[in-house]
Amino acid sequence: MRFLKLYLLSVFALFLLACYDDDEGPEFSFDREISEISVLEDCSTDTADGRSCYKIRYRYPYHLDDYSGLCVWLDTVIVDDTSKAVNNKQIAQAHDSSNKEAFFFEYKTNGRYYDTLDLTDRVAQFIDDGYDSLQVALFCEYSDGRDPGAVQRTVLRFKDNIAPSNVVPEDSVWSKGVLISWDRPTDQTSFHKQGENDGKIFGYNVVIYAIDRPDEDIRDLKVSVQTPKGTDYTGDKYFKRDAQIVRSVDSFYVQNVERSDKVKNYLRLVIFDGEGYNTQDPAKNNFRLIIEGLRTRSNTEDYEYKIGFSAWDEVGNRSGSQGDPQVDPKDWRGFMTTDSIAPLMPKKIFFEEDSLFPGFAKLDSNNHVRIYWNRSVDPLKFKHGISVDSELVIPRGCNIQECYEDVSKYTVKYYNKLDKSWNLYADADKDGIYSRYRRDGKGGFEYDALDTASFISYTIRRVAPGDTIILRLNSVDSSGYKSGVLQDTVFVSPGKLGDELKCPEGFVAVSTSDTTSFCMERYEHRSADGKFMTNVLHSEAVAACEAISASGFEVSLCKERDWELTCLSGGSLPYGVIEEDDKSSDYLFRYCNVSTGNAAIAEDIAKRDPQCMNPMGVRDLPGQFQEWVMGRSEDSVAVVKGSSYMIYEGLDRESIAYCTNRAFPYYTRPGYTQDTVYLYREGTKVDTVYAADTTRTLYQKLTTKDFKDTLQFYDVIDANGKVIGKDFSLYSEYKKGGDAWLDSLANGLTYKPTTKEAVFLTGEKLYYRAAASFYKSSTIGFRCCAYKK
């Protein structure tokens, strides 16, 4: 007996050791928990009292056998915010219908993977009690007594406690002032609505501070504010002086601030807003603050100012530290005024003239135009004696470092007539981009490496023959002071071909060989209201081009070979754009909108990048929209050329953008045969072929009488009642779907049922190219060509 007791004790000890686990706490089975929990703040209809709806969507546990339902506890009274497990008492409270903090949601088999809890009515009492947020604990109950899953939690948020996005103001300075601009920030008002960011902004705190100069009084500087609603010069409408937005417990308000001499080097402003971010017109989110009367930078002392900034939404959430040094000095943004004398700029731009077209700028073989202007200087005194005209004339004895200095850089902007904006050339503010030139005595210019060379040169790239370029030039001195604007217009030579053809408006002259030239639309064809014509049939594209009247020309849809050779530009440009040597794929993506998925750029001509151009001035041959062309033969009339903004899975953008690529639009239809079908047996396998094979053992021969499948054929009719092609579908689909299904198949055309035919379905997919005549897509447009009569 003694040995039996020792044996039993040892077995029990081994059992304990075997069950021992280093991890403390209960173990749970993850497949017995709900997952993918999300909070929906959504009402299908407005509630009577205007409240928001609160719903929890979740995925059922993977293990549904013996699943009874979901225990739900609101707040932390019954289930706290840390426990992973619950006891029988807590589960019982969830089943007690009189308990307002808990309930049980019974599972009823419905064949779905997800379910939704509507908690709107249950959380109303918590909202009325002033809760900002509410914990919801969820626990899956099973009837089999096995290990359960852990408690899951989520949080319902009832109030907007999300700050607006940070504002990053930009500044532009001059000798006695600064212009500070910023865009209205986005504001997410609900934690549960990630995509909605147009909450209203109450206003902005702005603090200007004269650093380490308590003697400088900036309280009464001249201030004006430009908002999307209008301009305020006095501070009685859109801004307020000596004020700031503050928060106190549950409220926020605008309070007046001290104006004592102790803080006279501070200027505090509140700028009012009251609107949310405008996604339709982003330009209407812009604010501008202009402050005048600051100290001018001198040669002996730099006057630095700093600005603090914060944005407040309509419930008092704030982003930014508003410049209080004790909050976060890193949030101060510094700026310095310029000196008191601006650099001088001449009044004219020079260029090399085309010998065939006097007065027009010469366009070189790389589509470059080189411009010149007399170099700018920065006077050191107001009475400098330098005369300003088309050139700067410096009087004798007025040498560098005595009455003027060199400027540090130039800016060159061009006017975009499409969106009526001024744009900086991408490389025009880089160091070393400008070269020094001097007159060559023959009316031209020659390079001169000496500092004494009096002309500056800049090369404008990707210029089309006949372009009109409106330019604005500034020089910038070492203090950041910009000169006055040199604005001038450069008319580019149309070239011999352009002069000979004199293309209709909207067309440019192109040449595909030594003997072949014609006119092509610069962009894809647009309607009278300026919108690109897409989603049209090939026949409609043909009709639109033939309807264009141009004296001396015959206008038609561009022929495939003409389109392709124009794109190739003599065979040197496989993608139809100038200088695509800066990495083709990236270039096509950034400038030509090839395979970006961005339809907005394609549809809005003002958003397109002018750098996607071929040497003859034709725009957007790759990217934007694919284009209908006239095919090379009668059996392939409807052909598509070019690439579009659409992303094609498995195809890289370089491959689809080749000028030589061609496509035949098609629909996928079930493959079928009406020939005799021979079935052959090879062992236990039955093989199908559509012609007799005398080398194998015939199993069965199927003829038309054995065919059990039926196809319905249709005449496809356009808006003018003309039959433009034939299509087909399974008769069973047509019978089941009826006219409504047929309308969806027709894609805006008319499908008239004609015949039904018994067939043998092969189980394959047929790429039905005959559909090209009645295929249309929002990604396909076209362009017209004009040929001399």
PDB file of C-alpha atoms in Angstrom, residues 55-173:
ATOM      1  CA  LYS A  55     -23.842  50.231 -35.458  1.00  0.00           C
ATOM      2  CA  ILE A  56     -21.160  47.579 -34.986  1.00  0.00           C
ATOM      3  CA  ARG A  57     -20.414  45.339 -37.928  1.00  0.00           C
ATOM      4  CA  TYR A  58     -18.475  42.117 -37.337  1.00  0.00           C
ATOM      5  CA  ARG A  59     -17.595  38.788 -38.858  1.00  0.00           C
ATOM      6  CA  TYR A  60     -19.018  35.682 -37.229  1.00  0.00           C
ATOM      7  CA  PRO A  61     -16.582  33.307 -35.480  1.00  0.00           C
ATOM      8  CA  TYR A  62     -15.025  30.738 -37.790  1.00  0.00           C
ATOM      9  CA  HIS A  63     -16.359  28.019 -35.458  1.00  0.00           C
ATOM     10  CA  LEU A  64     -20.183  28.267 -35.625  1.00  0.00           C
ATOM     11  CA  ASP A  65     -21.119  24.826 -34.303  1.00  0.00           C
ATOM     12  CA  ASP A  66     -22.911  25.273 -30.926  1.00  0.00           C
ATOM     13  CA  TYR A  67     -22.577  29.098 -31.234  1.00  0.00           C
ATOM     14  CA  SER A  68     -25.466  30.623 -29.268  1.00  0.00           C
ATOM     15  CA  GLY A  69     -24.983  34.333 -29.756  1.00  0.00           C
ATOM     16  CA  LEU A  70     -23.194  37.438 -28.589  1.00  0.00           C
ATOM     17  CA  CYS A  71     -23.092  38.880 -25.074  1.00  0.00           C
ATOM     18  CA  VAL A  72     -22.778  42.671 -25.182  1.00  0.00           C
ATOM     19  CA  TRP A  73     -21.871  44.979 -22.271  1.00  0.00           C
ATOM     20  CA  LEU A  74     -21.977  48.768 -22.503  1.00  0.00           C
ATOM     21  CA  ASP A  75     -19.685  50.988 -20.396  1.00  0.00           C
ATOM     22  CA  THR A  76     -17.278  49.440 -17.845  1.00  0.00           C
ATOM     23  CA  VAL A  77     -19.731  48.865 -14.974  1.00  0.00           C
ATOM     24  CA  ILE A  78     -20.127  45.099 -15.576  1.00  0.00           C
ATOM     25  CA  VAL A  79     -17.023  44.285 -17.683  1.00  0.00           C
ATOM     26  CA  ASP A  80     -13.994  46.490 -17.141  1.00  0.00           C
ATOM     27  CA  ASP A  81     -11.596  47.686 -19.831  1.00  0.00           C
ATOM     28  CA  THR A  82      -8.842  45.090 -19.240  1.00  0.00           C
ATOM     29  CA  SER A  83     -10.377  41.655 -18.541  1.00  0.00           C
ATOM     30  CA  LYS A  84      -9.968  38.986 -21.203  1.00  0.00           C
ATOM     31  CA  ALA A  85     -12.500  36.593 -19.628  1.00  0.00           C
ATOM     32  CA  VAL A  86     -15.951  36.917 -18.092  1.00  0.00           C
ATOM     33  CA  ASN A  87     -17.668  34.888 -15.383  1.00  0.00           C
ATOM     34  CA  ASN A  88     -21.103  33.294 -15.214  1.00  0.00           C
ATOM     35  CA  LYS A  89     -22.547  36.245 -13.299  1.00  0.00           C
ATOM     36  CA  GLN A  90     -21.541  38.699 -15.990  1.00  0.00           C
ATOM     37  CA  ILE A  91     -22.965  36.417 -18.682  1.00  0.00           C
ATOM     38  CA  ALA A  92     -26.212  36.174 -16.707  1.00  0.00           C
ATOM     39  CA  GLN A  93     -26.437  39.954 -16.575  1.00  0.00           C
ATOM     40  CA  ALA A  94     -26.224  40.035 -20.368  1.00  0.00           C
ATOM     41  CA  HIS A  95     -29.293  37.766 -20.475  1.00  0.00           C
ATOM     42  CA  ASP A  96     -31.195  39.974 -18.030  1.00  0.00           C
ATOM     43  CA  SER A  97     -33.529  42.095 -20.195  1.00  0.00           C
ATOM     44  CA  SER A  98     -33.939  44.650 -17.392  1.00  0.00           C
ATOM     45  CA  ASN A  99     -30.240  45.510 -17.441  1.00  0.00           C
ATOM     46  CA  LYS A 100     -29.565  48.661 -19.484  1.00  0.00           C
ATOM     47  CA  GLU A 101     -25.809  48.111 -19.545  1.00  0.00           C
ATOM     48  CA  ALA A 102     -25.971  44.649 -21.174  1.00  0.00           C
ATOM     49  CA  PHE A 103     -27.952  42.442 -23.530  1.00  0.00           C
ATOM     50  CA  PHE A 104     -27.731  39.161 -25.444  1.00  0.00           C
ATOM     51  CA  PHE A 105     -27.862  39.053 -29.260  1.00  0.00           C
ATOM     52  CA  GLU A 106     -29.086  35.601 -30.268  1.00  0.00           C
ATOM     53  CA  TYR A 107     -27.536  33.931 -33.315  1.00  0.00           C
ATOM     54  CA  LYS A 108     -29.940  32.828 -35.996  1.00  0.00           C
ATOM     55  CA  THR A 109     -28.566  30.917 -38.939  1.00  0.00           C
ATOM     56  CA  ASN A 110     -28.752  33.162 -42.016  1.00  0.00           C
ATOM     57  CA  GLY A 111     -26.039  31.897 -44.351  1.00  0.00           C
ATOM     58  CA  ARG A 112     -24.058  35.152 -44.115  1.00  0.00           C
ATOM     59  CA  TYR A 113     -20.536  35.712 -42.867  1.00  0.00           C
ATOM     60  CA  TYR A 114     -21.229  39.112 -41.263  1.00  0.00           C
ATOM     61  CA  ASP A 115     -23.802  40.661 -38.988  1.00  0.00           C
ATOM     62  CA  THR A 116     -24.576  44.140 -37.613  1.00  0.00           C
ATOM     63  CA  LEU A 117     -25.585  45.321 -34.149  1.00  0.00           C
ATOM     64  CA  ASP A 118     -27.680  48.503 -34.076  1.00  0.00           C
ATOM     65  CA  LEU A 119     -26.932  50.214 -30.750  1.00  0.00           C
ATOM     66  CA  THR A 120     -28.524  53.586 -31.539  1.00  0.00           C
ATOM     67  CA  ASP A 121     -31.366  53.379 -29.017  1.00  0.00           C
ATOM     68  CA  ARG A 122     -29.257  51.726 -26.293  1.00  0.00           C
ATOM     69  CA  VAL A 123     -26.497  54.358 -26.321  1.00  0.00           C
ATOM     70  CA  ALA A 124     -28.878  57.329 -26.300  1.00  0.00           C
ATOM     71  CA  GLN A 125     -28.891  57.422 -22.475  1.00  0.00           C
ATOM     72  CA  PHE A 126     -25.101  57.606 -22.389  1.00  0.00           C
ATOM     73  CA  ILE A 127     -25.077  60.483 -24.868  1.00  0.00           C
ATOM     74  CA  ASP A 128     -27.676  62.308 -22.741  1.00  0.00           C
ATOM     75  CA  ASP A 129     -25.492  61.749 -19.687  1.00  0.00           C
ATOM     76  CA  GLY A 130     -22.642  63.612 -21.410  1.00  0.00           C
ATOM     77  CA  TYR A 131     -20.395  60.697 -22.386  1.00  0.00           C
ATOM     78  CA  ASP A 132     -17.725  61.568 -24.957  1.00  0.00           C
ATOM     79  CA  SER A 133     -17.182  57.893 -25.740  1.00  0.00           C
ATOM     80  CA  LEU A 134     -18.432  54.480 -24.668  1.00  0.00           C
ATOM     81  CA  GLN A 135     -16.737  51.092 -24.405  1.00  0.00           C
ATOM     82  CA  VAL A 136     -18.560  48.122 -25.902  1.00  0.00           C
ATOM     83  CA  ALA A 137     -17.400  44.650 -24.780  1.00  0.00           C
ATOM     84  CA  LEU A 138     -18.421  41.598 -26.827  1.00  0.00           C
ATOM     85  CA  PHE A 139     -18.157  37.908 -25.971  1.00  0.00           C
ATOM     86  CA  CYS A 140     -19.220  34.835 -27.969  1.00  0.00           C
ATOM     87  CA  GLU A 141     -21.325  32.356 -25.989  1.00  0.00           C
ATOM     88  CA  TYR A 142     -21.263  28.638 -26.866  1.00  0.00           C
ATOM     89  CA  SER A 143     -23.509  25.865 -25.584  1.00  0.00           C
ATOM     90  CA  ASP A 144     -20.921  23.055 -25.690  1.00  0.00           C
ATOM     91  CA  GLY A 145     -19.018  24.108 -22.551  1.00  0.00           C
ATOM     92  CA  ARG A 146     -15.646  24.131 -24.325  1.00  0.00           C
ATOM     93  CA  ASP A 147     -13.018  26.869 -24.132  1.00  0.00           C
ATOM     94  CA  PRO A 148     -14.482  30.171 -25.298  1.00  0.00           C
ATOM     95  CA  GLY A 149     -12.839  33.016 -27.173  1.00  0.00           C
ATOM     96  CA  ALA A 150     -11.634  36.171 -25.437  1.00  0.00           C
ATOM     97  CA  VAL A 151     -13.601  39.348 -24.790  1.00  0.00           C
ATOM     98  CA  GLN A 152     -13.462  41.744 -27.763  1.00  0.00           C
ATOM     99  CA  ARG A 153     -13.791  45.508 -27.364  1.00  0.00           C
ATOM    100  CA  THR A 154     -14.473  48.573 -29.440  1.00  0.00           C
ATOM    101  CA  VAL A 155     -15.231  52.202 -28.611  1.00  0.00           C
ATOM    102  CA  LEU A 156     -18.111  54.382 -29.777  1.00  0.00           C
ATOM    103  CA  ARG A 157     -17.169  58.056 -29.978  1.00  0.00           C
ATOM    104  CA  PHE A 158     -20.009  60.558 -29.643  1.00  0.00           C
ATOM    105  CA  LYS A 159     -18.181  63.854 -30.002  1.00  0.00           C
ATOM    106  CA  ASP A 160     -15.736  65.323 -32.455  1.00  0.00           C
ATOM    107  CA  ASN A 161     -12.413  65.200 -30.640  1.00  0.00           C
ATOM    108  CA  ILE A 162     -10.260  65.080 -33.774  1.00  0.00           C
ATOM    109  CA  ALA A 163      -8.159  68.151 -34.492  1.00  0.00           C
ATOM    110  CA  PRO A 164      -7.935  69.627 -38.012  1.00  0.00           C
ATOM    111  CA  SER A 165      -4.906  68.727 -40.081  1.00  0.00           C
ATOM    112  CA  ASN A 166      -1.824  70.870 -39.514  1.00  0.00           C
ATOM    113  CA  VAL A 167      -1.545  74.111 -41.444  1.00  0.00           C
ATOM    114  CA  VAL A 168       1.802  74.912 -43.061  1.00  0.00           C
ATOM    115  CA  PRO A 169       1.838  78.614 -43.968  1.00  0.00           C
ATOM    116  CA  GLU A 170       4.092  79.902 -46.754  1.00  0.00           C
ATOM    117  CA  ASP A 171       5.586  83.393 -46.778  1.00  0.00           C
ATOM    118  CA  SER A 172       6.708  85.881 -49.403  1.00  0.00           C
ATOM    119  CA  VAL A 173       8.589  88.934 -48.131  1.00  0.00           C
TER     120      VAL A 173
END
